[in-house]
mmCIF file of C-alpha atoms in Angstrom:
data_model
loop_
_atom_site.group_PDB
_atom_site.id
_atom_site.type_symbol
_atom_site.label_atom_id
_atom_site.label_comp_id
_atom_site.label_asym_id
_atom_site.label_seq_id
_atom_site.Cartn_x
_atom_site.Cartn_y
_atom_site.Cartn_z
ATOM 1 C CA ASP A 7 -11.853 133.912 -117.404
ATOM 2 C CA HIS A 8 -15.357 133.349 -118.831
ATOM 3 C CA TYR A 9 -15.913 129.770 -117.717
ATOM 4 C CA TYR A 10 -19.443 128.953 -116.492
ATOM 5 C CA ALA A 11 -20.783 126.053 -114.424
ATOM 6 C CA PRO A 12 -24.572 125.994 -114.944
ATOM 7 C CA GLN A 13 -26.475 124.705 -111.922
ATOM 8 C CA TYR A 14 -28.766 121.733 -112.434
ATOM 9 C CA SER A 15 -30.703 119.749 -109.829
ATOM 10 C CA CYS A 16 -27.775 118.357 -107.822
ATOM 11 C CA ALA A 17 -25.044 120.921 -108.261
ATOM 12 C CA THR A 18 -21.826 118.979 -107.728
ATOM 13 C CA GLY A 19 -23.096 115.739 -109.229
ATOM 14 C CA GLU A 20 -24.454 117.339 -112.387
ATOM 15 C CA SER A 21 -21.344 119.467 -112.968
ATOM 16 C CA GLU A 22 -19.310 116.291 -112.736
ATOM 17 C CA PHE A 23 -21.743 114.469 -115.031
ATOM 18 C CA ILE A 24 -21.643 117.260 -117.632
ATOM 19 C CA ALA A 25 -17.848 117.560 -117.577
ATOM 20 C CA LEU A 26 -17.326 113.834 -118.090
ATOM 21 C CA THR A 27 -20.044 113.249 -120.722
ATOM 22 C CA SER A 28 -20.974 116.605 -122.353
ATOM 23 C CA LEU A 29 -24.629 115.572 -122.010
ATOM 24 C CA VAL A 30 -27.438 117.863 -120.848
ATOM 25 C CA PRO A 31 -29.087 116.820 -117.545
ATOM 26 C CA ARG A 32 -32.821 117.081 -116.983
ATOM 27 C CA SER A 33 -34.133 119.549 -114.447
ATOM 28 C CA GLY A 34 -35.512 117.758 -111.382
ATOM 29 C CA ILE A 35 -33.421 114.629 -111.946
ATOM 30 C CA CYS A 36 -30.051 113.850 -110.357
ATOM 31 C CA SER A 37 -28.277 112.072 -113.191
ATOM 32 C CA MET A 38 -25.506 110.684 -110.966
ATOM 33 C CA ASN A 39 -28.079 108.707 -108.975
ATOM 34 C CA THR A 40 -30.675 108.005 -111.685
ATOM 35 C CA TYR A 41 -28.940 106.516 -114.720
ATOM 36 C CA LEU A 42 -26.990 103.820 -112.907
ATOM 37 C CA ASP A 43 -27.765 101.143 -115.514
ATOM 38 C CA ASN A 44 -27.092 103.212 -118.623
ATOM 39 C CA ALA A 45 -24.303 102.806 -121.130
ATOM 40 C CA PHE A 46 -21.893 105.716 -121.572
ATOM 41 C CA PRO A 47 -19.549 104.855 -124.428
ATOM 42 C CA GLN A 48 -18.107 108.359 -124.773
ATOM 43 C CA THR A 49 -16.766 109.897 -121.581
ATOM 44 C CA LEU A 50 -13.394 111.372 -120.761
ATOM 45 C CA PHE A 51 -12.520 108.054 -119.098
ATOM 46 C CA THR A 52 -13.379 105.906 -122.118
ATOM 47 C CA LEU A 53 -11.673 108.276 -124.557
ATOM 48 C CA PHE A 54 -8.420 108.165 -122.599
ATOM 49 C CA ASN A 55 -8.769 104.410 -122.120
ATOM 50 C CA GLN A 56 -8.829 103.989 -125.896
ATOM 51 C CA LYS A 57 -5.437 105.715 -125.990
ATOM 52 C CA ASN A 58 -4.106 103.198 -123.428
ATOM 53 C CA TYR A 59 -4.206 105.606 -120.507
ATOM 54 C CA VAL A 60 -5.110 104.198 -117.100
ATOM 55 C CA SER A 61 -8.199 106.062 -115.887
ATOM 56 C CA THR A 62 -8.957 106.314 -112.171
ATOM 57 C CA SER A 63 -10.958 108.706 -109.997
ATOM 58 C CA TYR A 64 -10.705 109.972 -106.416
ATOM 59 C CA HIS A 65 -12.687 111.757 -103.721
ATOM 60 C CA ASN A 66 -12.022 112.300 -100.010
ATOM 61 C CA TYR A 67 -15.601 111.649 -98.892
ATOM 62 C CA THR A 68 -18.052 108.751 -99.033
ATOM 63 C CA ASP A 69 -20.790 107.957 -101.576
ATOM 64 C CA LYS A 70 -23.344 109.544 -99.241
ATOM 65 C CA PHE A 71 -24.615 112.053 -101.812
ATOM 66 C CA TYR A 72 -23.876 110.367 -105.158
ATOM 67 C CA ASP A 73 -23.288 106.746 -106.108
ATOM 68 C CA ARG A 74 -19.947 107.568 -107.695
ATOM 69 C CA THR A 75 -18.615 104.039 -107.220
ATOM 70 C CA THR A 76 -21.242 102.742 -109.657
ATOM 71 C CA MET A 77 -21.403 105.742 -111.972
ATOM 72 C CA HIS A 78 -17.663 106.168 -112.448
ATOM 73 C CA GLN A 79 -17.393 102.501 -113.366
ATOM 74 C CA LEU A 80 -20.109 103.054 -115.986
ATOM 75 C CA PHE A 81 -18.154 106.071 -117.211
ATOM 76 C CA GLY A 82 -15.051 103.912 -117.677
ATOM 77 C CA SER A 83 -12.967 104.658 -114.600
ATOM 78 C CA GLU A 84 -10.907 101.575 -113.751
ATOM 79 C CA HIS A 85 -11.599 102.288 -110.098
ATOM 80 C CA PHE A 86 -13.177 105.039 -108.018
ATOM 81 C CA TYR A 87 -11.387 105.565 -104.705
ATOM 82 C CA ASN A 88 -13.295 107.344 -101.952
ATOM 83 C CA ARG A 89 -12.603 107.941 -98.262
ATOM 84 C CA GLU A 90 -13.384 104.329 -97.430
ATOM 85 C CA GLU A 91 -10.322 103.185 -99.406
ATOM 86 C CA LEU A 92 -8.040 106.181 -98.949
ATOM 87 C CA ASP A 93 -6.270 107.077 -95.710
ATOM 88 C CA ILE A 94 -8.094 110.372 -95.163
ATOM 89 C CA PRO A 95 -8.016 111.765 -91.586
ATOM 90 C CA ILE A 96 -11.443 112.613 -90.161
ATOM 91 C CA LEU A 97 -11.711 116.313 -89.304
ATOM 92 C CA LYS A 98 -14.452 118.458 -87.854
ATOM 93 C CA GLY A 99 -16.270 119.408 -91.033
ATOM 94 C CA TRP A 100 -14.920 118.478 -94.452
ATOM 95 C CA PRO A 101 -11.560 116.729 -94.992
ATOM 96 C CA SER A 102 -8.320 118.150 -96.328
ATOM 97 C CA ASP A 103 -7.550 118.067 -100.045
ATOM 98 C CA VAL A 104 -3.834 118.006 -99.175
ATOM 99 C CA ASN A 105 -4.351 114.495 -97.819
ATOM 100 C CA LEU A 106 -6.383 113.649 -100.917
ATOM 101 C CA MET A 107 -3.521 114.606 -103.254
ATOM 102 C CA ASP A 108 -1.038 112.511 -101.272
ATOM 103 C CA GLU A 109 -3.309 109.472 -101.317
ATOM 104 C CA ALA A 110 -4.359 109.773 -104.960
ATOM 105 C CA PHE A 111 -0.856 110.411 -106.275
ATOM 106 C CA ALA A 112 0.517 107.348 -104.496
ATOM 107 C CA ILE A 113 -1.897 105.272 -106.595
ATOM 108 C CA PHE A 114 -1.861 106.833 -110.056
ATOM 109 C CA GLU A 115 1.824 107.814 -110.300
ATOM 110 C CA GLN A 116 2.733 104.182 -110.941
ATOM 111 C CA ARG A 117 0.266 103.749 -113.830
ATOM 112 C CA GLU A 118 1.671 105.923 -116.614
ATOM 113 C CA PRO A 119 0.199 107.164 -118.825
ATOM 114 C CA TYR A 120 -2.721 108.095 -116.607
ATOM 115 C CA PHE A 121 -5.895 110.157 -116.578
ATOM 116 C CA SER A 122 -6.879 110.988 -113.007
ATOM 117 C CA PHE A 123 -10.152 112.687 -112.084
ATOM 118 C CA ILE A 124 -9.865 114.171 -108.585
ATOM 119 C CA ILE A 125 -12.902 115.613 -106.790
ATOM 120 C CA THR A 126 -11.890 117.972 -103.994
ATOM 121 C CA SER A 127 -14.044 118.904 -101.008
ATOM 122 C CA SER A 128 -12.190 121.315 -98.714
ATOM 123 C CA THR A 129 -14.209 124.387 -99.787
ATOM 124 C CA HIS A 130 -17.565 122.710 -99.137
ATOM 125 C CA PHE A 131 -20.122 124.592 -97.016
ATOM 126 C CA PRO A 132 -21.129 125.339 -94.267
ATOM 127 C CA TYR A 133 -19.202 128.560 -93.730
ATOM 128 C CA ASP A 134 -21.283 129.888 -90.840
ATOM 129 C CA GLU A 135 -20.043 127.405 -88.222
ATOM 130 C CA ASP A 136 -16.756 126.190 -86.800
ATOM 131 C CA SER A 137 -14.791 123.556 -88.695
ATOM 132 C CA THR A 138 -11.159 122.466 -88.787
ATOM 133 C CA LEU A 139 -10.455 123.891 -92.231
ATOM 134 C CA GLY A 140 -12.777 126.864 -91.845
ATOM 135 C CA ASN A 141 -10.748 127.977 -88.833
ATOM 136 C CA ARG A 142 -7.282 126.781 -89.900
ATOM 137 C CA TYR A 143 -6.005 130.029 -91.460
ATOM 138 C CA LEU A 144 -8.116 132.626 -89.650
ATOM 139 C CA ASP A 145 -5.105 134.318 -88.036
ATOM 140 C CA GLU A 146 -3.530 134.897 -91.454
ATOM 141 C CA ILE A 147 -6.823 136.114 -92.909
ATOM 142 C CA ASN A 148 -7.530 138.443 -89.984
ATOM 143 C CA ALA A 149 -4.146 140.063 -90.513
ATOM 144 C CA VAL A 150 -5.188 141.065 -94.043
ATOM 145 C CA HIS A 151 -9.007 141.255 -93.924
ATOM 146 C CA PRO A 152 -10.017 141.930 -90.305
ATOM 147 C CA ASP A 153 -13.397 143.462 -91.151
ATOM 148 C CA ILE A 154 -14.972 141.020 -93.592
ATOM 149 C CA PRO A 155 -17.783 138.698 -92.372
ATOM 150 C CA MET A 156 -16.793 135.515 -90.589
ATOM 151 C CA ASN A 157 -18.485 133.257 -93.148
ATOM 152 C CA ILE A 158 -16.324 134.808 -95.882
ATOM 153 C CA LYS A 159 -13.203 134.363 -93.751
ATOM 154 C CA ARG A 160 -14.034 130.695 -93.287
ATOM 155 C CA TYR A 161 -14.574 130.256 -97.009
ATOM 156 C CA ILE A 162 -11.185 131.855 -97.702
ATOM 157 C CA SER A 163 -9.594 129.583 -95.100
ATOM 158 C CA LYS A 164 -11.040 126.530 -96.840
ATOM 159 C CA ALA A 165 -9.904 127.864 -100.222
ATOM 160 C CA MET A 166 -6.372 128.268 -98.859
ATOM 161 C CA GLU A 167 -6.386 124.560 -98.084
ATOM 162 C CA VAL A 168 -7.183 123.845 -101.747
ATOM 163 C CA ASP A 169 -4.292 126.125 -102.771
ATOM 164 C CA LYS A 170 -1.983 124.110 -100.546
ATOM 165 C CA ALA A 171 -3.360 120.894 -102.029
ATOM 166 C CA MET A 172 -2.477 122.076 -105.534
ATOM 167 C CA ALA A 173 0.987 123.099 -104.323
ATOM 168 C CA ARG A 174 1.379 119.596 -102.900
ATOM 169 C CA LEU A 175 0.309 117.957 -106.170
ATOM 170 C CA LEU A 176 2.768 120.070 -108.169
ATOM 171 C CA GLU A 177 5.513 119.180 -105.682
ATOM 172 C CA LEU A 178 4.754 115.463 -106.026
ATOM 173 C CA LEU A 179 4.751 115.676 -109.823
ATOM 174 C CA GLU A 180 8.027 117.577 -109.900
ATOM 175 C CA THR A 181 9.773 115.308 -107.404
ATOM 176 C CA SER A 182 8.740 112.229 -109.407
ATOM 177 C CA GLY A 183 9.933 113.770 -112.681
ATOM 178 C CA GLN A 184 6.414 113.738 -114.173
ATOM 179 C CA LEU A 185 5.556 117.449 -114.084
ATOM 180 C CA GLU A 186 6.818 118.301 -117.590
ATOM 181 C CA ASP A 187 4.748 115.462 -119.058
ATOM 182 C CA THR A 188 1.545 116.223 -117.154
ATOM 183 C CA VAL A 189 -1.370 118.530 -117.962
ATOM 184 C CA LEU A 190 -3.643 119.738 -115.169
ATOM 185 C CA MET A 191 -7.158 121.059 -115.624
ATOM 186 C CA LEU A 192 -8.862 122.712 -112.671
ATOM 187 C CA PHE A 193 -12.463 123.861 -112.704
ATOM 188 C CA GLY A 194 -15.135 124.797 -110.185
ATOM 189 C CA ASP A 195 -18.397 122.873 -110.022
ATOM 190 C CA HIS A 196 -20.565 125.646 -108.564
ATOM 191 C CA PHE A 197 -20.404 128.932 -106.669
ATOM 192 C CA PRO A 198 -20.285 128.688 -102.840
ATOM 193 C CA LEU A 199 -23.703 127.314 -101.947
ATOM 194 C CA LYS A 200 -25.644 128.433 -98.861
ATOM 195 C CA THR A 201 -24.058 131.879 -99.277
ATOM 196 C CA GLU A 202 -26.049 135.079 -99.611
ATOM 197 C CA ARG A 203 -25.998 136.432 -103.146
ATOM 198 C CA GLN A 204 -24.869 139.831 -101.894
ATOM 199 C CA ASP A 205 -21.869 138.251 -100.198
ATOM 200 C CA LEU A 206 -20.907 136.629 -103.489
ATOM 201 C CA LEU A 207 -21.219 139.970 -105.258
ATOM 202 C CA ASP A 208 -19.313 141.893 -102.592
ATOM 203 C CA TYR A 209 -16.410 139.504 -102.034
ATOM 204 C CA SER A 210 -15.634 137.905 -105.402
ATOM 205 C CA ASN A 211 -14.074 140.862 -107.200
ATOM 206 C CA PRO A 212 -11.457 138.798 -109.075
ATOM 207 C CA MET A 213 -14.316 137.327 -111.098
ATOM 208 C CA GLY A 214 -15.573 140.782 -112.118
ATOM 209 C CA ASP A 215 -19.139 142.020 -111.663
ATOM 210 C CA ARG A 216 -21.054 138.807 -111.091
ATOM 211 C CA ASN A 217 -24.352 140.643 -111.044
ATOM 212 C CA ILE A 218 -24.365 140.808 -114.852
ATOM 213 C CA GLY A 219 -26.577 138.209 -116.504
ATOM 214 C CA TYR A 220 -25.678 134.724 -115.254
ATOM 215 C CA ASP A 221 -22.156 135.631 -114.181
ATOM 216 C CA ILE A 222 -22.938 134.361 -110.696
ATOM 217 C CA ASN A 223 -22.035 131.040 -112.362
ATOM 218 C CA ARG A 224 -18.637 132.272 -113.573
ATOM 219 C CA LEU A 225 -15.958 130.194 -111.883
ATOM 220 C CA PRO A 226 -12.227 129.567 -112.114
ATOM 221 C CA MET A 227 -10.924 127.371 -114.940
ATOM 222 C CA ILE A 228 -7.224 126.726 -115.316
ATOM 223 C CA LEU A 229 -5.517 124.563 -117.937
ATOM 224 C CA TYR A 230 -1.874 124.177 -116.926
ATOM 225 C CA HIS A 231 1.303 122.715 -118.359
ATOM 226 C CA SER A 232 4.656 123.637 -116.841
ATOM 227 C CA GLU A 233 6.320 124.230 -120.238
ATOM 228 C CA THR A 234 3.463 126.230 -121.794
ATOM 229 C CA LYS A 235 3.445 130.021 -121.724
ATOM 230 C CA GLY A 236 0.444 131.322 -119.819
ATOM 231 C CA GLU A 237 -2.326 133.387 -121.396
ATOM 232 C CA VAL A 238 -5.860 134.469 -120.561
ATOM 233 C CA ILE A 239 -8.632 133.125 -122.801
ATOM 234 C CA SER A 240 -11.841 135.146 -122.630
ATOM 235 C CA LYS A 241 -13.956 133.080 -124.989
ATOM 236 C CA THR A 242 -17.118 131.840 -123.284
ATOM 237 C CA MET A 243 -16.836 128.238 -122.088
ATOM 238 C CA SER A 244 -18.817 125.967 -119.795
ATOM 239 C CA SER A 245 -18.654 122.499 -118.302
ATOM 240 C CA PHE A 246 -20.328 121.215 -121.494
ATOM 241 C CA ASP A 247 -17.178 122.109 -123.432
ATOM 242 C CA ILE A 248 -14.657 120.265 -121.264
ATOM 243 C CA LEU A 249 -14.922 116.899 -123.027
ATOM 244 C CA PRO A 250 -14.659 118.202 -126.628
ATOM 245 C CA THR A 251 -11.840 120.597 -125.696
ATOM 246 C CA VAL A 252 -9.766 117.981 -123.883
ATOM 247 C CA ALA A 253 -10.487 115.364 -126.556
ATOM 248 C CA ASN A 254 -9.092 117.572 -129.308
ATOM 249 C CA LEU A 255 -6.115 118.741 -127.248
ATOM 250 C CA PHE A 256 -5.075 115.129 -126.708
ATOM 251 C CA ASP A 257 -6.112 113.857 -130.142
ATOM 252 C CA LEU A 258 -8.660 111.483 -128.628
ATOM 253 C CA ASP A 259 -11.027 109.703 -130.978
ATOM 254 C CA TYR A 260 -14.349 111.274 -130.031
ATOM 255 C CA ASP A 261 -17.582 111.728 -131.952
ATOM 256 C CA PRO A 262 -18.636 115.411 -131.756
ATOM 257 C CA ARG A 263 -22.213 114.429 -132.635
ATOM 258 C CA LEU A 264 -22.515 112.782 -129.214
ATOM 259 C CA ALA A 265 -21.399 115.877 -127.298
ATOM 260 C CA PHE A 266 -23.466 118.982 -126.593
ATOM 261 C CA GLY A 267 -20.413 121.189 -126.055
ATOM 262 C CA VAL A 268 -17.687 122.383 -128.417
ATOM 263 C CA ASP A 269 -13.910 122.608 -128.528
ATOM 264 C CA ILE A 270 -13.227 126.175 -127.378
ATOM 265 C CA PHE A 271 -9.979 126.283 -129.364
ATOM 266 C CA ASP A 272 -11.887 125.720 -132.609
ATOM 267 C CA GLU A 273 -12.344 129.199 -134.077
ATOM 268 C CA ASN A 274 -15.284 127.978 -136.158
ATOM 269 C CA GLN A 275 -17.367 126.985 -133.131
ATOM 270 C CA LYS A 276 -19.080 129.157 -130.543
ATOM 271 C CA ALA A 277 -19.865 127.869 -127.072
ATOM 272 C CA LEU A 278 -23.356 128.126 -125.637
ATOM 273 C CA VAL A 279 -23.959 127.945 -121.890
ATOM 274 C CA MET A 280 -27.299 126.213 -121.232
ATOM 275 C CA TYR A 281 -29.288 126.317 -117.986
ATOM 276 C CA PRO A 282 -32.129 124.043 -116.832
ATOM 277 C CA SER A 283 -34.738 126.780 -117.297
ATOM 278 C CA LEU A 284 -33.681 126.984 -120.988
ATOM 279 C CA THR A 285 -32.072 130.346 -120.394
ATOM 280 C CA TRP A 286 -28.596 130.717 -121.879
ATOM 281 C CA ASN A 287 -25.626 132.957 -122.446
ATOM 282 C CA ASN A 288 -22.840 133.181 -125.008
ATOM 283 C CA ASP A 289 -20.058 135.568 -126.023
ATOM 284 C CA ILE A 290 -22.535 138.273 -127.007
ATOM 285 C CA GLY A 291 -25.068 138.321 -124.169
ATOM 286 C CA PHE A 292 -27.648 136.426 -122.136
ATOM 287 C CA TYR A 293 -31.252 135.394 -122.661
ATOM 288 C CA ASN A 294 -33.914 135.434 -119.932
ATOM 289 C CA VAL A 295 -36.560 132.865 -120.798
ATOM 290 C CA TYR A 296 -39.021 134.301 -118.255
ATOM 291 C CA LYS A 297 -38.872 137.799 -119.697
ATOM 292 C CA HIS A 298 -38.412 136.558 -123.279
ATOM 293 C CA GLN A 299 -35.567 139.017 -123.501
ATOM 294 C CA PHE A 300 -32.022 138.953 -124.861
ATOM 295 C CA ASN A 301 -29.537 141.341 -123.260
ATOM 296 C CA PRO A 302 -26.246 142.052 -125.051
ATOM 297 C CA TYR A 303 -23.089 142.725 -123.046
ATOM 298 C CA ASP A 304 -22.253 145.461 -125.570
ATOM 299 C CA THR A 305 -25.124 147.416 -127.125
ATOM 300 C CA ASN A 306 -23.040 147.778 -130.282
ATOM 301 C CA ASN A 307 -22.817 144.007 -130.698
ATOM 302 C CA ARG A 308 -26.258 142.434 -130.673
ATOM 303 C CA LEU A 309 -28.050 139.366 -131.990
ATOM 304 C CA SER A 310 -30.990 139.730 -134.330
ATOM 305 C CA ASP A 311 -34.421 138.498 -133.268
ATOM 306 C CA GLU A 312 -34.033 135.630 -135.736
ATOM 307 C CA GLU A 313 -30.656 134.629 -134.278
ATOM 308 C CA VAL A 314 -32.114 134.653 -130.757
ATOM 309 C CA LYS A 315 -35.045 132.547 -131.952
ATOM 310 C CA GLN A 316 -32.677 130.015 -133.532
ATOM 311 C CA ILE A 317 -30.595 129.712 -130.360
ATOM 312 C CA ASN A 318 -33.748 129.284 -128.252
ATOM 313 C CA GLU A 319 -34.819 126.456 -130.523
ATOM 314 C CA THR A 320 -31.365 124.886 -130.323
ATOM 315 C CA VAL A 321 -31.390 124.967 -126.516
ATOM 316 C CA LYS A 322 -34.832 123.313 -126.391
ATOM 317 C CA ILE A 323 -33.829 120.653 -128.903
ATOM 318 C CA TYR A 324 -30.550 119.897 -127.122
ATOM 319 C CA ALA A 325 -32.311 119.525 -123.773
ATOM 320 C CA GLU A 326 -34.972 117.196 -125.190
ATOM 321 C CA ILE A 327 -32.591 115.054 -127.255
ATOM 322 C CA SER A 328 -30.225 114.602 -124.324
ATOM 323 C CA TYR A 329 -33.131 113.709 -122.043
ATOM 324 C CA GLN A 330 -34.319 111.056 -124.487
ATOM 325 C CA ILE A 331 -30.760 109.696 -124.786
ATOM 326 C CA LEU A 332 -30.617 109.253 -121.027
ATOM 327 C CA LYS A 333 -34.221 108.206 -120.414
ATOM 328 C CA ARG A 334 -34.188 105.522 -123.137
ATOM 329 C CA ASP A 335 -30.567 104.466 -122.551
ATOM 330 C CA TYR A 336 -29.969 105.219 -126.216
ATOM 331 C CA PHE A 337 -26.298 104.241 -126.238
ATOM 332 C CA SER A 338 -27.116 100.668 -125.153
ATOM 333 C CA GLN A 339 -29.648 100.368 -127.970
ATOM 334 C CA ARG A 340 -27.137 101.866 -130.403
ATOM 335 C CA GLU A 341 -24.614 99.167 -129.576
ATOM 336 C CA VAL A 342 -27.230 96.426 -130.009
ATOM 337 C CA LEU A 343 -28.199 97.755 -133.439
ATOM 338 C CA ARG A 344 -24.566 98.037 -134.477
#
């Protein structure tokens, strides 16, 4: 319940890039469209491939915003399927993720063991105009929340479609007999864009007070297995930590020196959420680079000035090293030298 998705230059693309590589993007650059000739030897795709999983990826829209077809191949996906290859009905506005689950499952269910990366779209803005999904469940919403703003109702309607998509995926897994042997990880890529901040604060109570620090970037994260007892984990985590966490859970052969996140289940490591401005937050509080000020969540649990200084230096170093890795295509050179 303390998962963060820091917003870099192209929100969805960079969240995807961070989750799959655990690298730090550069502010002002859209990594998913810039580094199309780079080598990426350590991604979630390549790590699962080394364990003889079949890695594929799916999205129910085109490559209009990001060249995923090229980038996912560089990342190690055997194939990226978008709307042009999937039978996705065209709707007014964004397409249904229920259709996406049907289409994706029909492909990857036959390729066990598999790692499937599925990029949903039903909750995509705009919320201030009519759309098929934005209007689909308005009668149900009006029966419960008649007085909330229409843009919030439309967002909820779109979110209900994602809920139904997840129900459909679970149904498909159970019917095929694969549910007990499948792990699902769900995470948000960014808060609802093009939405007034006050609306986010007023109508996202399940996430707590999102006006504290950088909690506007707190999003849902669910790690699910049908035979595992549920629990809430409140340790700070971000999209940077997805690769190391998944790699250790599945005993994948990854090099932690090439990742800028940590395994959140490792009690000896503390996650650090980094933002493009070099601000950051962790379990103890948040740092505002513009005010040069660290604010603890609990005044009885603070960081010393020296500890804050060390973290600031770490954030700067991480950002610069990752930028040089990407700018100079370091991993290609590394392979040549090897």
